[in-house]
Amino acid sequence: MEPIPNDLILEIFSRLPAKSVIGFRTLSKHWASMLRSPVFTELFLTRSSNRPRLLFAAERNGEWLFFSSPQPQNRYEKSSHLDYHTKFSGDVSRFICSYVSGLLCFPDLWLSKDASPVICNPTTGMYESLPDLMRYKNARGFLGFDPIGKQFKVLSEAYPFSDQREHHEILTLGTEELSWRSNIISCPAYDRSLSEGICINGVLYYLAQTLGVPSCVIICFDVRSEEFKYFDAGCFNDQLDDTSGLILVNYEGKLSGINWKYGQAGERRTVELRMWVLEDAEKHEWVKYVYTLPENEVLDSCDFSVAGVTTRGDIVLCMKYTCKPFYVFYFNPERNTLQSVEIQDFGANLEAVENCGRVYAFVNHVEDLRVNKGKQLKSSISQVKHLCSCCNKVSQPDYHYQKA
């Protein structure tokens, strides 16, 4: 019998989950070499990009569980099953995490007795704790990706409002010795950041408030050149007092901001989405769109958040807490359609009323083998013994993942 051609083997493996591929790498030196090759890495990324997923992080009392499910490929899908990936125990600050190209960045995570920034691959459970740094208590951290140099970088606020101290520090993943750099970073001073970041085509964006007379600006950080720019975003000024419901998104390649509010149509409560799209990046021209969502009994009565926008142009709304049934909603502005998809298999524990967890969702999740190399992420987060920040004792999980 003739051996199977390598090209066919690579094609077969490119259709497997990343966790399976990583396991097969350990079986022999030949397979390790083949499945770590640049050719296979790019092939796997291409396959994964053609089947984007919705990533879920469910948190309850410091326990984090990660799942993902396929994003709908047609308008008729009514349900989707979750794949369970990994879990860990860890307390986080009020700024949860940011997501870029398969990685999550927790800017302030208590994994042991000290809090530090942590980068985690939620699919494989591999992570890297970053060196601590001096920063003010409400500082945020952002994760960016340079698609040309294929490098991940972490940008952390230090003291962005001070002329006497460093505004930001930056760290590049994958270097021999992880360290923060600040002497080459120049950014205009601002009072505070107002949103999580979004990385689009190698540029990291986030909303900030100016010093002096309060006004909104967009801070732009080029991940490759490490240069800062900023421009006016006064269209968000009416939300300065509370930007918790505002999320920056990638809408068809354009920077956009979305929030929502309830309205009333007769006796029925309605959901109104407001979206600002940066239509002209050179002239910094924003265009506002307002949509009243089609009637949906579940959406009109539940707590939800905006997760982002899919590559198909659907705005994704996700229920905030695990329950049964649990729904994700896909609103298409061009068609004015609202698709409800029931998400199944959070597990019996999380689906129980007394154990409901807070859900954070991230759109267009792809499995990228470039972020599984040992030089980037070295440890398994599920094996960490978590010390409670209150009593300094090893905490035990309240429950284990179990399918219903």
mmCIF file of C-alpha atoms in Angstrom:
data_model
loop_
_atom_site.group_PDB
_atom_site.id
_atom_site.type_symbol
_atom_site.label_atom_id
_atom_site.label_comp_id
_atom_site.label_asym_id
_atom_site.label_seq_id
_atom_site.Cartn_x
_atom_site.Cartn_y
_atom_site.Cartn_z
ATOM 1 C CA MET A 1 0.000 0.000 0.000
ATOM 2 C CA GLU A 2 1.395 3.364 -1.014
ATOM 3 C CA PRO A 3 1.902 5.963 1.749
ATOM 4 C CA ILE A 4 -0.561 8.838 1.981
ATOM 5 C CA PRO A 5 0.891 11.985 0.325
ATOM 6 C CA ASN A 6 1.941 14.727 2.759
ATOM 7 C CA ASP A 7 -0.304 17.255 1.018
ATOM 8 C CA LEU A 8 -3.348 15.096 1.736
ATOM 9 C CA ILE A 9 -2.272 14.573 5.344
ATOM 10 C CA LEU A 10 -1.959 18.334 5.841
ATOM 11 C CA GLU A 11 -5.369 18.854 4.250
ATOM 12 C CA ILE A 12 -6.943 16.358 6.652
ATOM 13 C CA PHE A 13 -5.295 17.847 9.732
ATOM 14 C CA SER A 14 -6.257 21.394 8.705
ATOM 15 C CA ARG A 15 -9.903 20.453 9.305
ATOM 16 C CA LEU A 16 -9.345 19.351 12.915
ATOM 17 C CA PRO A 17 -9.676 21.540 16.037
ATOM 18 C CA ALA A 18 -6.473 23.246 17.166
ATOM 19 C CA LYS A 19 -6.397 21.262 20.395
ATOM 20 C CA SER A 20 -6.335 17.979 18.422
ATOM 21 C CA VAL A 21 -3.533 19.206 16.156
ATOM 22 C CA ILE A 22 -1.431 20.153 19.182
ATOM 23 C CA GLY A 23 -1.969 16.678 20.612
ATOM 24 C CA PHE A 24 -0.875 14.966 17.383
ATOM 25 C CA ARG A 25 2.341 17.018 17.405
ATOM 26 C CA THR A 26 3.497 15.031 20.430
ATOM 27 C CA LEU A 27 3.228 11.602 18.752
ATOM 28 C CA SER A 28 6.424 11.725 16.696
ATOM 29 C CA LYS A 29 9.174 14.066 15.545
ATOM 30 C CA HIS A 30 7.995 13.722 11.952
ATOM 31 C CA TRP A 31 4.448 14.797 12.756
ATOM 32 C CA ALA A 32 5.725 17.557 15.030
ATOM 33 C CA SER A 33 7.853 18.944 12.201
ATOM 34 C CA MET A 34 5.058 18.668 9.652
ATOM 35 C CA LEU A 35 2.344 20.194 11.871
ATOM 36 C CA ARG A 36 4.599 23.069 12.957
ATOM 37 C CA SER A 37 5.639 24.000 9.431
ATOM 38 C CA PRO A 38 4.751 27.502 8.128
ATOM 39 C CA VAL A 39 2.861 25.881 5.222
ATOM 40 C CA PHE A 40 0.541 23.971 7.547
ATOM 41 C CA THR A 41 0.172 26.904 9.943
ATOM 42 C CA GLU A 42 -1.090 29.154 7.134
ATOM 43 C CA LEU A 43 -3.314 26.402 5.714
ATOM 44 C CA PHE A 44 -4.887 25.840 9.133
ATOM 45 C CA LEU A 45 -5.492 29.574 9.599
ATOM 46 C CA THR A 46 -7.158 29.797 6.183
ATOM 47 C CA ARG A 47 -9.485 26.901 7.016
ATOM 48 C CA SER A 48 -10.276 28.341 10.450
ATOM 49 C CA SER A 49 -10.970 31.813 9.022
ATOM 50 C CA ASN A 50 -13.559 30.278 6.695
ATOM 51 C CA ARG A 51 -15.466 28.894 9.686
ATOM 52 C CA PRO A 52 -15.467 31.713 12.284
ATOM 53 C CA ARG A 53 -16.875 30.936 15.708
ATOM 54 C CA LEU A 54 -18.475 32.761 18.586
ATOM 55 C CA LEU A 55 -16.291 32.546 21.715
ATOM 56 C CA PHE A 56 -17.972 32.523 25.127
ATOM 57 C CA ALA A 57 -16.378 33.206 28.512
ATOM 58 C CA ALA A 58 -18.740 32.315 31.363
ATOM 59 C CA GLU A 59 -17.745 33.566 34.811
ATOM 60 C CA ARG A 60 -19.233 32.758 38.198
ATOM 61 C CA ASN A 61 -17.572 33.558 41.545
ATOM 62 C CA GLY A 62 -14.103 33.688 40.018
ATOM 63 C CA GLU A 63 -14.544 30.491 37.975
ATOM 64 C CA TRP A 64 -14.065 31.001 34.222
ATOM 65 C CA LEU A 65 -15.209 28.476 31.600
ATOM 66 C CA PHE A 66 -14.556 28.910 27.880
ATOM 67 C CA PHE A 67 -16.739 27.610 25.056
ATOM 68 C CA SER A 68 -17.243 28.299 21.375
ATOM 69 C CA SER A 69 -19.872 27.574 18.750
ATOM 70 C CA PRO A 70 -20.044 28.083 14.979
ATOM 71 C CA GLN A 71 -21.486 31.355 13.745
ATOM 72 C CA PRO A 72 -24.556 30.767 11.545
ATOM 73 C CA GLN A 73 -23.831 30.168 7.882
ATOM 74 C CA ASN A 74 -27.440 30.655 6.793
ATOM 75 C CA ARG A 75 -30.557 32.502 7.958
ATOM 76 C CA TYR A 76 -32.411 29.332 8.906
ATOM 77 C CA GLU A 77 -30.233 27.980 11.724
ATOM 78 C CA LYS A 78 -32.179 27.904 14.979
ATOM 79 C CA SER A 79 -29.772 26.192 17.377
ATOM 80 C CA SER A 80 -26.078 25.553 17.881
ATOM 81 C CA HIS A 81 -24.084 23.308 20.225
ATOM 82 C CA LEU A 82 -21.133 24.518 22.285
ATOM 83 C CA ASP A 83 -17.661 23.009 22.344
ATOM 84 C CA TYR A 84 -16.105 23.194 25.809
ATOM 85 C CA HIS A 85 -12.418 24.239 25.855
ATOM 86 C CA THR A 86 -10.932 24.966 29.272
ATOM 87 C CA LYS A 87 -11.487 26.615 32.644
ATOM 88 C CA PHE A 88 -9.541 28.319 35.416
ATOM 89 C CA SER A 89 -9.994 30.227 38.660
ATOM 90 C CA GLY A 90 -8.991 33.877 38.808
ATOM 91 C CA ASP A 91 -10.288 37.216 40.066
ATOM 92 C CA VAL A 92 -10.330 40.113 37.629
ATOM 93 C CA SER A 93 -10.601 43.869 37.956
ATOM 94 C CA ARG A 94 -13.588 45.777 36.604
ATOM 95 C CA PHE A 95 -11.946 45.816 33.156
ATOM 96 C CA ILE A 96 -12.511 42.262 32.019
ATOM 97 C CA CYS A 97 -10.452 41.426 28.937
ATOM 98 C CA SER A 98 -9.764 42.216 25.304
ATOM 99 C CA TYR A 99 -9.693 39.784 22.383
ATOM 100 C CA VAL A 100 -7.518 39.721 19.258
ATOM 101 C CA SER A 101 -6.832 36.901 16.779
ATOM 102 C CA GLY A 102 -7.447 33.982 19.124
ATOM 103 C CA LEU A 103 -5.960 35.448 22.319
ATOM 104 C CA LEU A 104 -7.498 37.094 25.381
ATOM 105 C CA CYS A 105 -5.717 39.740 27.442
ATOM 106 C CA PHE A 106 -6.714 40.099 31.098
ATOM 107 C CA PRO A 107 -5.100 43.399 32.169
ATOM 108 C CA ASP A 108 -5.390 42.641 35.891
ATOM 109 C CA LEU A 109 -5.890 38.986 36.862
ATOM 110 C CA TRP A 110 -5.335 37.345 40.256
ATOM 111 C CA LEU A 111 -4.030 33.877 39.394
ATOM 112 C CA SER A 112 -1.803 33.474 42.427
ATOM 113 C CA LYS A 113 -1.248 35.865 45.335
ATOM 114 C CA ASP A 114 -0.443 38.821 43.072
ATOM 115 C CA ALA A 115 -2.375 40.432 40.245
ATOM 116 C CA SER A 116 -0.676 40.830 36.878
ATOM 117 C CA PRO A 117 -1.573 41.109 33.190
ATOM 118 C CA VAL A 118 -2.227 37.674 31.676
ATOM 119 C CA ILE A 119 -2.434 36.540 28.052
ATOM 120 C CA CYS A 120 -4.504 33.398 27.534
ATOM 121 C CA ASN A 121 -5.432 31.162 24.622
ATOM 122 C CA PRO A 122 -8.995 30.149 25.608
ATOM 123 C CA THR A 123 -9.055 27.245 23.153
ATOM 124 C CA THR A 124 -5.959 25.427 24.424
ATOM 125 C CA GLY A 125 -5.736 26.818 27.959
ATOM 126 C CA MET A 126 -2.148 27.990 27.501
ATOM 127 C CA TYR A 127 -1.247 31.312 29.105
ATOM 128 C CA GLU A 128 1.567 33.702 29.966
ATOM 129 C CA SER A 129 1.738 35.989 33.012
ATOM 130 C CA LEU A 130 3.319 39.312 32.120
ATOM 131 C CA PRO A 131 5.632 41.351 34.353
ATOM 132 C CA ASP A 132 3.833 43.788 36.619
ATOM 133 C CA LEU A 133 4.210 47.518 36.018
ATOM 134 C CA MET A 134 3.516 50.818 37.728
ATOM 135 C CA ARG A 135 0.194 52.334 36.669
ATOM 136 C CA TYR A 136 -2.750 54.207 38.112
ATOM 137 C CA LYS A 137 -5.534 52.112 39.607
ATOM 138 C CA ASN A 138 -8.061 52.544 36.764
ATOM 139 C CA ALA A 139 -5.558 51.909 33.965
ATOM 140 C CA ARG A 140 -6.652 49.632 31.134
ATOM 141 C CA GLY A 141 -4.647 47.190 29.068
ATOM 142 C CA PHE A 142 -5.152 46.489 25.358
ATOM 143 C CA LEU A 143 -4.057 43.660 23.067
ATOM 144 C CA GLY A 144 -3.076 44.357 19.462
ATOM 145 C CA PHE A 145 -1.881 42.269 16.523
ATOM 146 C CA ASP A 146 0.412 43.266 13.653
ATOM 147 C CA PRO A 147 -0.719 41.172 10.639
ATOM 148 C CA ILE A 148 2.432 42.015 8.637
ATOM 149 C CA GLY A 149 5.044 41.184 11.258
ATOM 150 C CA LYS A 150 2.667 38.603 12.786
ATOM 151 C CA GLN A 151 3.356 39.916 16.286
ATOM 152 C CA PHE A 152 1.101 40.366 19.303
ATOM 153 C CA LYS A 153 1.750 43.416 21.484
ATOM 154 C CA VAL A 154 0.210 44.516 24.764
ATOM 155 C CA LEU A 155 -0.370 48.230 25.320
ATOM 156 C CA SER A 156 -0.928 49.289 28.919
ATOM 157 C CA GLU A 157 -1.917 52.665 30.246
ATOM 158 C CA ALA A 158 0.461 53.917 32.938
ATOM 159 C CA TYR A 159 -0.323 57.570 33.727
ATOM 160 C CA PRO A 160 -1.892 58.954 30.516
ATOM 161 C CA PHE A 161 -2.912 62.243 32.184
ATOM 162 C CA SER A 162 0.539 63.193 33.531
ATOM 163 C CA ASP A 163 3.268 65.225 31.831
ATOM 164 C CA GLN A 164 5.768 64.073 34.456
ATOM 165 C CA ARG A 165 5.365 60.302 34.126
ATOM 166 C CA GLU A 166 5.106 57.718 31.383
ATOM 167 C CA HIS A 167 1.758 57.695 29.584
ATOM 168 C CA HIS A 168 1.917 54.113 28.290
ATOM 169 C CA GLU A 169 4.091 51.025 28.262
ATOM 170 C CA ILE A 170 4.253 48.273 25.651
ATOM 171 C CA LEU A 171 5.301 44.631 25.611
ATOM 172 C CA THR A 172 5.920 42.318 22.654
ATOM 173 C CA LEU A 173 4.923 38.659 23.026
ATOM 174 C CA GLY A 174 7.303 35.959 21.848
ATOM 175 C CA THR A 175 10.545 37.681 22.905
ATOM 176 C CA GLU A 176 13.189 35.847 24.933
ATOM 177 C CA GLU A 177 12.613 38.036 27.981
ATOM 178 C CA LEU A 178 9.228 39.699 28.398
ATOM 179 C CA SER A 179 9.659 43.318 29.459
ATOM 180 C CA TRP A 180 7.754 46.584 29.253
ATOM 181 C CA ARG A 181 9.116 49.456 27.165
ATOM 182 C CA SER A 182 8.210 53.097 27.617
ATOM 183 C CA ASN A 183 11.030 55.332 26.444
ATOM 184 C CA ILE A 184 10.052 55.202 22.766
ATOM 185 C CA ILE A 185 6.305 55.688 23.203
ATOM 186 C CA SER A 186 4.835 59.130 22.610
ATOM 187 C CA CYS A 187 1.115 59.709 23.101
ATOM 188 C CA PRO A 188 -0.857 62.913 23.697
ATOM 189 C CA ALA A 189 -2.075 63.218 27.273
ATOM 190 C CA TYR A 190 -5.716 62.465 28.016
ATOM 191 C CA ASP A 191 -7.793 62.183 31.175
ATOM 192 C CA ARG A 192 -8.939 58.543 31.009
ATOM 193 C CA SER A 193 -9.910 55.780 28.606
ATOM 194 C CA LEU A 194 -13.620 55.141 28.166
ATOM 195 C CA SER A 195 -13.859 51.829 26.303
ATOM 196 C CA GLU A 196 -12.211 48.532 25.572
ATOM 197 C CA GLY A 197 -10.042 48.463 22.468
ATOM 198 C CA ILE A 198 -10.622 47.041 19.003
ATOM 199 C CA CYS A 199 -7.793 46.103 16.627
ATOM 200 C CA ILE A 200 -8.554 46.554 12.908
ATOM 201 C CA ASN A 201 -5.895 45.833 10.259
ATOM 202 C CA GLY A 202 -3.049 46.313 12.709
ATOM 203 C CA VAL A 203 -4.346 49.512 14.323
ATOM 204 C CA LEU A 204 -5.646 49.510 17.901
ATOM 205 C CA TYR A 205 -8.471 51.968 18.650
ATOM 206 C CA TYR A 206 -10.083 53.002 21.913
ATOM 207 C CA LEU A 207 -12.219 55.881 23.189
ATOM 208 C CA ALA A 208 -10.783 58.422 25.644
ATOM 209 C CA GLN A 209 -11.740 61.645 27.390
ATOM 210 C CA THR A 210 -9.648 64.777 26.888
ATOM 211 C CA LEU A 211 -8.053 66.841 29.629
ATOM 212 C CA GLY A 212 -9.644 70.195 30.475
ATOM 213 C CA VAL A 213 -13.022 70.578 28.795
ATOM 214 C CA PRO A 214 -14.365 66.998 28.612
ATOM 215 C CA SER A 215 -14.745 65.665 25.086
ATOM 216 C CA CYS A 216 -14.387 62.278 23.382
ATOM 217 C CA VAL A 217 -11.457 61.357 21.152
ATOM 218 C CA ILE A 218 -10.354 58.138 19.504
ATOM 219 C CA ILE A 219 -6.804 57.071 20.354
ATOM 220 C CA CYS A 220 -5.116 55.145 17.501
ATOM 221 C CA PHE A 221 -2.055 52.995 18.091
ATOM 222 C CA ASP A 222 -0.278 51.465 15.096
ATOM 223 C CA VAL A 223 0.861 48.076 16.425
ATOM 224 C CA ARG A 224 3.695 47.728 13.891
ATOM 225 C CA SER A 225 5.233 51.233 14.009
ATOM 226 C CA GLU A 226 4.175 51.868 17.630
ATOM 227 C CA GLU A 227 3.020 55.360 16.700
ATOM 228 C CA PHE A 228 0.047 57.139 18.254
ATOM 229 C CA LYS A 229 -2.546 59.367 16.625
ATOM 230 C CA TYR A 230 -5.885 60.672 17.819
ATOM 231 C CA PHE A 231 -8.927 62.346 16.321
ATOM 232 C CA ASP A 232 -12.205 63.871 17.439
ATOM 233 C CA ALA A 233 -15.146 61.654 18.385
ATOM 234 C CA GLY A 234 -17.513 64.305 19.676
ATOM 235 C CA CYS A 235 -20.466 62.245 18.445
ATOM 236 C CA PHE A 236 -20.086 60.246 21.679
ATOM 237 C CA ASN A 237 -20.006 63.273 24.010
ATOM 238 C CA ASP A 238 -23.572 62.715 25.210
ATOM 239 C CA GLN A 239 -22.373 59.400 26.709
ATOM 240 C CA LEU A 240 -19.452 60.811 28.720
ATOM 241 C CA ASP A 241 -21.222 60.169 32.025
ATOM 242 C CA ASP A 242 -21.708 56.475 31.246
ATOM 243 C CA THR A 243 -19.985 54.655 28.385
ATOM 244 C CA SER A 244 -20.539 51.173 29.839
ATOM 245 C CA GLY A 245 -23.075 50.340 27.121
ATOM 246 C CA LEU A 246 -20.877 51.557 24.255
ATOM 247 C CA ILE A 247 -18.734 49.089 22.343
ATOM 248 C CA LEU A 248 -16.275 49.782 19.518
ATOM 249 C CA VAL A 249 -16.645 47.295 16.659
ATOM 250 C CA ASN A 250 -15.305 46.456 13.233
ATOM 251 C CA TYR A 251 -18.232 47.037 10.875
ATOM 252 C CA GLU A 252 -17.279 45.898 7.371
ATOM 253 C CA GLY A 253 -13.695 47.058 7.901
ATOM 254 C CA LYS A 254 -14.668 50.424 9.382
ATOM 255 C CA LEU A 255 -14.297 51.587 12.960
ATOM 256 C CA SER A 256 -17.754 51.935 14.503
ATOM 257 C CA GLY A 257 -19.408 52.409 17.871
ATOM 258 C CA ILE A 258 -22.665 50.759 18.966
ATOM 259 C CA ASN A 259 -24.950 51.201 21.930
ATOM 260 C CA TRP A 260 -28.613 50.542 22.524
ATOM 261 C CA LYS A 261 -31.589 51.666 24.564
ATOM 262 C CA TYR A 262 -35.165 50.597 25.171
ATOM 263 C CA GLY A 263 -38.027 52.382 23.465
ATOM 264 C CA GLN A 264 -41.779 52.055 23.487
ATOM 265 C CA ALA A 265 -44.186 51.260 20.672
ATOM 266 C CA GLY A 266 -47.651 51.381 22.170
ATOM 267 C CA GLU A 267 -47.661 48.826 24.971
ATOM 268 C CA ARG A 268 -44.660 46.937 23.591
ATOM 269 C CA ARG A 269 -41.098 47.605 24.713
ATOM 270 C CA THR A 270 -38.733 47.965 21.764
ATOM 271 C CA VAL A 271 -34.951 47.740 21.384
ATOM 272 C CA GLU A 272 -33.218 50.567 19.529
ATOM 273 C CA LEU A 273 -29.659 50.160 18.264
ATOM 274 C CA ARG A 274 -27.589 53.248 17.536
ATOM 275 C CA MET A 275 -24.461 52.872 15.425
ATOM 276 C CA TRP A 276 -21.869 55.487 14.493
ATOM 277 C CA VAL A 277 -19.676 54.491 11.523
ATOM 278 C CA LEU A 278 -16.399 56.222 10.653
ATOM 279 C CA GLU A 279 -17.213 56.528 6.955
ATOM 280 C CA ASP A 280 -14.225 58.742 6.084
ATOM 281 C CA ALA A 281 -11.110 57.953 8.114
ATOM 282 C CA GLU A 282 -9.099 60.792 6.572
ATOM 283 C CA LYS A 283 -11.681 63.488 7.308
ATOM 284 C CA HIS A 284 -12.843 61.785 10.514
ATOM 285 C CA GLU A 285 -16.476 61.886 9.427
ATOM 286 C CA TRP A 286 -18.928 59.834 11.483
ATOM 287 C CA VAL A 287 -22.363 58.803 10.200
ATOM 288 C CA LYS A 288 -25.085 57.798 12.651
ATOM 289 C CA TYR A 289 -27.592 55.012 11.979
ATOM 290 C CA VAL A 290 -30.575 54.131 14.179
ATOM 291 C CA TYR A 291 -32.372 50.781 13.998
ATOM 292 C CA THR A 292 -35.482 49.576 15.806
ATOM 293 C CA LEU A 293 -35.140 45.807 16.017
ATOM 294 C CA PRO A 294 -37.927 43.522 14.800
ATOM 295 C CA GLU A 295 -40.198 42.267 17.566
ATOM 296 C CA ASN A 296 -38.795 39.342 19.521
ATOM 297 C CA GLU A 297 -40.424 38.187 22.743
ATOM 298 C CA VAL A 298 -37.200 36.835 24.281
ATOM 299 C CA LEU A 299 -34.981 39.788 23.366
ATOM 300 C CA ASP A 300 -37.554 42.309 24.549
ATOM 301 C CA SER A 301 -37.581 40.783 28.028
ATOM 302 C CA CYS A 302 -33.974 39.712 28.763
ATOM 303 C CA ASP A 303 -30.702 41.382 29.734
ATOM 304 C CA PHE A 304 -28.241 41.380 26.836
ATOM 305 C CA SER A 305 -25.066 42.997 25.582
ATOM 306 C CA VAL A 306 -23.605 43.760 22.158
ATOM 307 C CA ALA A 307 -20.846 41.249 21.334
ATOM 308 C CA GLY A 308 -19.688 42.727 18.008
ATOM 309 C CA VAL A 309 -20.260 42.409 14.277
ATOM 310 C CA THR A 310 -19.657 39.267 12.216
ATOM 311 C CA THR A 311 -17.808 39.212 8.910
ATOM 312 C CA ARG A 312 -21.237 38.849 7.253
ATOM 313 C CA GLY A 313 -22.298 42.208 8.704
ATOM 314 C CA ASP A 314 -24.597 40.888 11.453
ATOM 315 C CA ILE A 315 -24.670 42.758 14.764
ATOM 316 C CA VAL A 316 -24.526 40.137 17.519
ATOM 317 C CA LEU A 317 -26.508 40.500 20.743
ATOM 318 C CA CYS A 318 -25.859 38.003 23.529
ATOM 319 C CA MET A 319 -27.813 37.234 26.697
ATOM 320 C CA LYS A 320 -25.805 38.365 29.732
ATOM 321 C CA TYR A 321 -26.365 35.351 31.984
ATOM 322 C CA THR A 322 -26.399 31.607 31.461
ATOM 323 C CA CYS A 323 -29.818 30.010 31.564
ATOM 324 C CA LYS A 324 -31.865 27.444 29.703
ATOM 325 C CA PRO A 325 -32.761 28.287 27.031
ATOM 326 C CA PHE A 326 -29.899 30.681 26.203
ATOM 327 C CA TYR A 327 -30.058 32.775 23.024
ATOM 328 C CA VAL A 328 -27.778 34.777 20.758
ATOM 329 C CA PHE A 329 -29.386 37.216 18.309
ATOM 330 C CA TYR A 330 -28.036 38.234 14.896
ATOM 331 C CA PHE A 331 -29.394 41.507 13.509
ATOM 332 C CA ASN A 332 -28.657 42.358 9.871
ATOM 333 C CA PRO A 333 -29.086 46.126 9.294
ATOM 334 C CA GLU A 334 -29.315 45.864 5.496
ATOM 335 C CA ARG A 335 -32.079 43.235 5.539
ATOM 336 C CA ASN A 336 -33.659 44.400 8.800
ATOM 337 C CA THR A 337 -33.778 40.767 9.941
ATOM 338 C CA LEU A 338 -33.313 39.344 13.426
ATOM 339 C CA GLN A 339 -32.204 35.713 13.766
ATOM 340 C CA SER A 340 -32.487 33.937 17.123
ATOM 341 C CA VAL A 341 -30.112 31.018 17.748
ATOM 342 C CA GLU A 342 -30.429 28.859 20.851
ATOM 343 C CA ILE A 343 -27.015 27.998 22.305
ATOM 344 C CA GLN A 344 -26.945 24.581 23.944
ATOM 345 C CA ASP A 345 -24.539 22.732 26.273
ATOM 346 C CA PHE A 346 -23.336 25.308 28.808
ATOM 347 C CA GLY A 347 -23.671 22.373 31.175
ATOM 348 C CA ALA A 348 -26.048 21.426 33.946
ATOM 349 C CA ASN A 349 -24.252 23.535 36.569
ATOM 350 C CA LEU A 350 -24.232 26.813 34.673
ATOM 351 C CA GLU A 351 -27.746 26.310 33.343
ATOM 352 C CA ALA A 352 -29.173 25.877 36.856
ATOM 353 C CA VAL A 353 -30.937 29.016 38.073
ATOM 354 C CA GLU A 354 -28.911 29.157 41.294
ATOM 355 C CA ASN A 355 -25.579 28.851 39.408
ATOM 356 C CA CYS A 356 -26.065 31.261 36.512
ATOM 357 C CA GLY A 357 -22.860 32.887 35.307
ATOM 358 C CA ARG A 358 -22.043 36.154 33.572
ATOM 359 C CA VAL A 359 -21.387 35.629 29.856
ATOM 360 C CA TYR A 360 -18.913 37.572 27.698
ATOM 361 C CA ALA A 361 -18.987 36.845 23.959
ATOM 362 C CA PHE A 362 -16.467 37.586 21.205
ATOM 363 C CA VAL A 363 -17.299 37.364 17.506
ATOM 364 C CA ASN A 364 -15.249 35.992 14.585
ATOM 365 C CA HIS A 365 -13.100 33.750 16.763
ATOM 366 C CA VAL A 366 -10.547 31.759 14.779
ATOM 367 C CA GLU A 367 -8.139 29.091 15.934
ATOM 368 C CA ASP A 368 -4.646 30.260 15.061
ATOM 369 C CA LEU A 369 -1.718 27.867 15.597
ATOM 370 C CA ARG A 370 0.684 30.805 15.560
ATOM 371 C CA VAL A 371 -0.412 31.633 19.093
ATOM 372 C CA ASN A 372 0.264 28.136 20.449
ATOM 373 C CA LYS A 373 4.041 28.230 20.187
ATOM 374 C CA GLY A 374 5.854 27.629 23.444
ATOM 375 C CA LYS A 375 7.825 30.854 23.158
ATOM 376 C CA GLN A 376 4.565 32.824 23.348
ATOM 377 C CA LEU A 377 2.435 30.881 25.842
ATOM 378 C CA LYS A 378 4.256 28.515 28.167
ATOM 379 C CA SER A 379 1.894 27.277 30.874
ATOM 380 C CA SER A 380 -1.443 25.523 31.247
ATOM 381 C CA ILE A 381 -3.884 27.851 33.004
ATOM 382 C CA SER A 382 -6.066 24.983 34.217
ATOM 383 C CA GLN A 383 -3.199 23.713 36.413
ATOM 384 C CA VAL A 384 -2.742 26.997 38.291
ATOM 385 C CA LYS A 385 -3.439 26.848 42.028
ATOM 386 C CA HIS A 386 -5.420 30.033 42.565
ATOM 387 C CA LEU A 387 -4.933 31.935 45.815
ATOM 388 C CA CYS A 388 -7.958 33.923 46.928
ATOM 389 C CA SER A 389 -7.104 37.638 47.067
ATOM 390 C CA CYS A 390 -9.136 37.995 50.297
ATOM 391 C CA CYS A 391 -7.881 35.133 52.487
ATOM 392 C CA ASN A 392 -4.700 34.094 50.603
ATOM 393 C CA LYS A 393 -5.800 30.439 50.594
ATOM 394 C CA VAL A 394 -5.960 28.056 47.658
ATOM 395 C CA SER A 395 -9.493 28.286 46.280
ATOM 396 C CA GLN A 396 -11.348 25.231 45.089
ATOM 397 C CA PRO A 397 -13.752 25.260 42.102
ATOM 398 C CA ASP A 398 -17.391 25.454 43.141
ATOM 399 C CA TYR A 399 -18.432 23.101 40.378
ATOM 400 C CA HIS A 400 -17.179 21.149 37.398
ATOM 401 C CA TYR A 401 -18.306 21.341 33.808
ATOM 402 C CA GLN A 402 -20.893 18.708 33.116
ATOM 403 C CA LYS A 403 -23.148 18.442 30.095
ATOM 404 C CA ALA A 404 -26.844 18.487 30.809
#
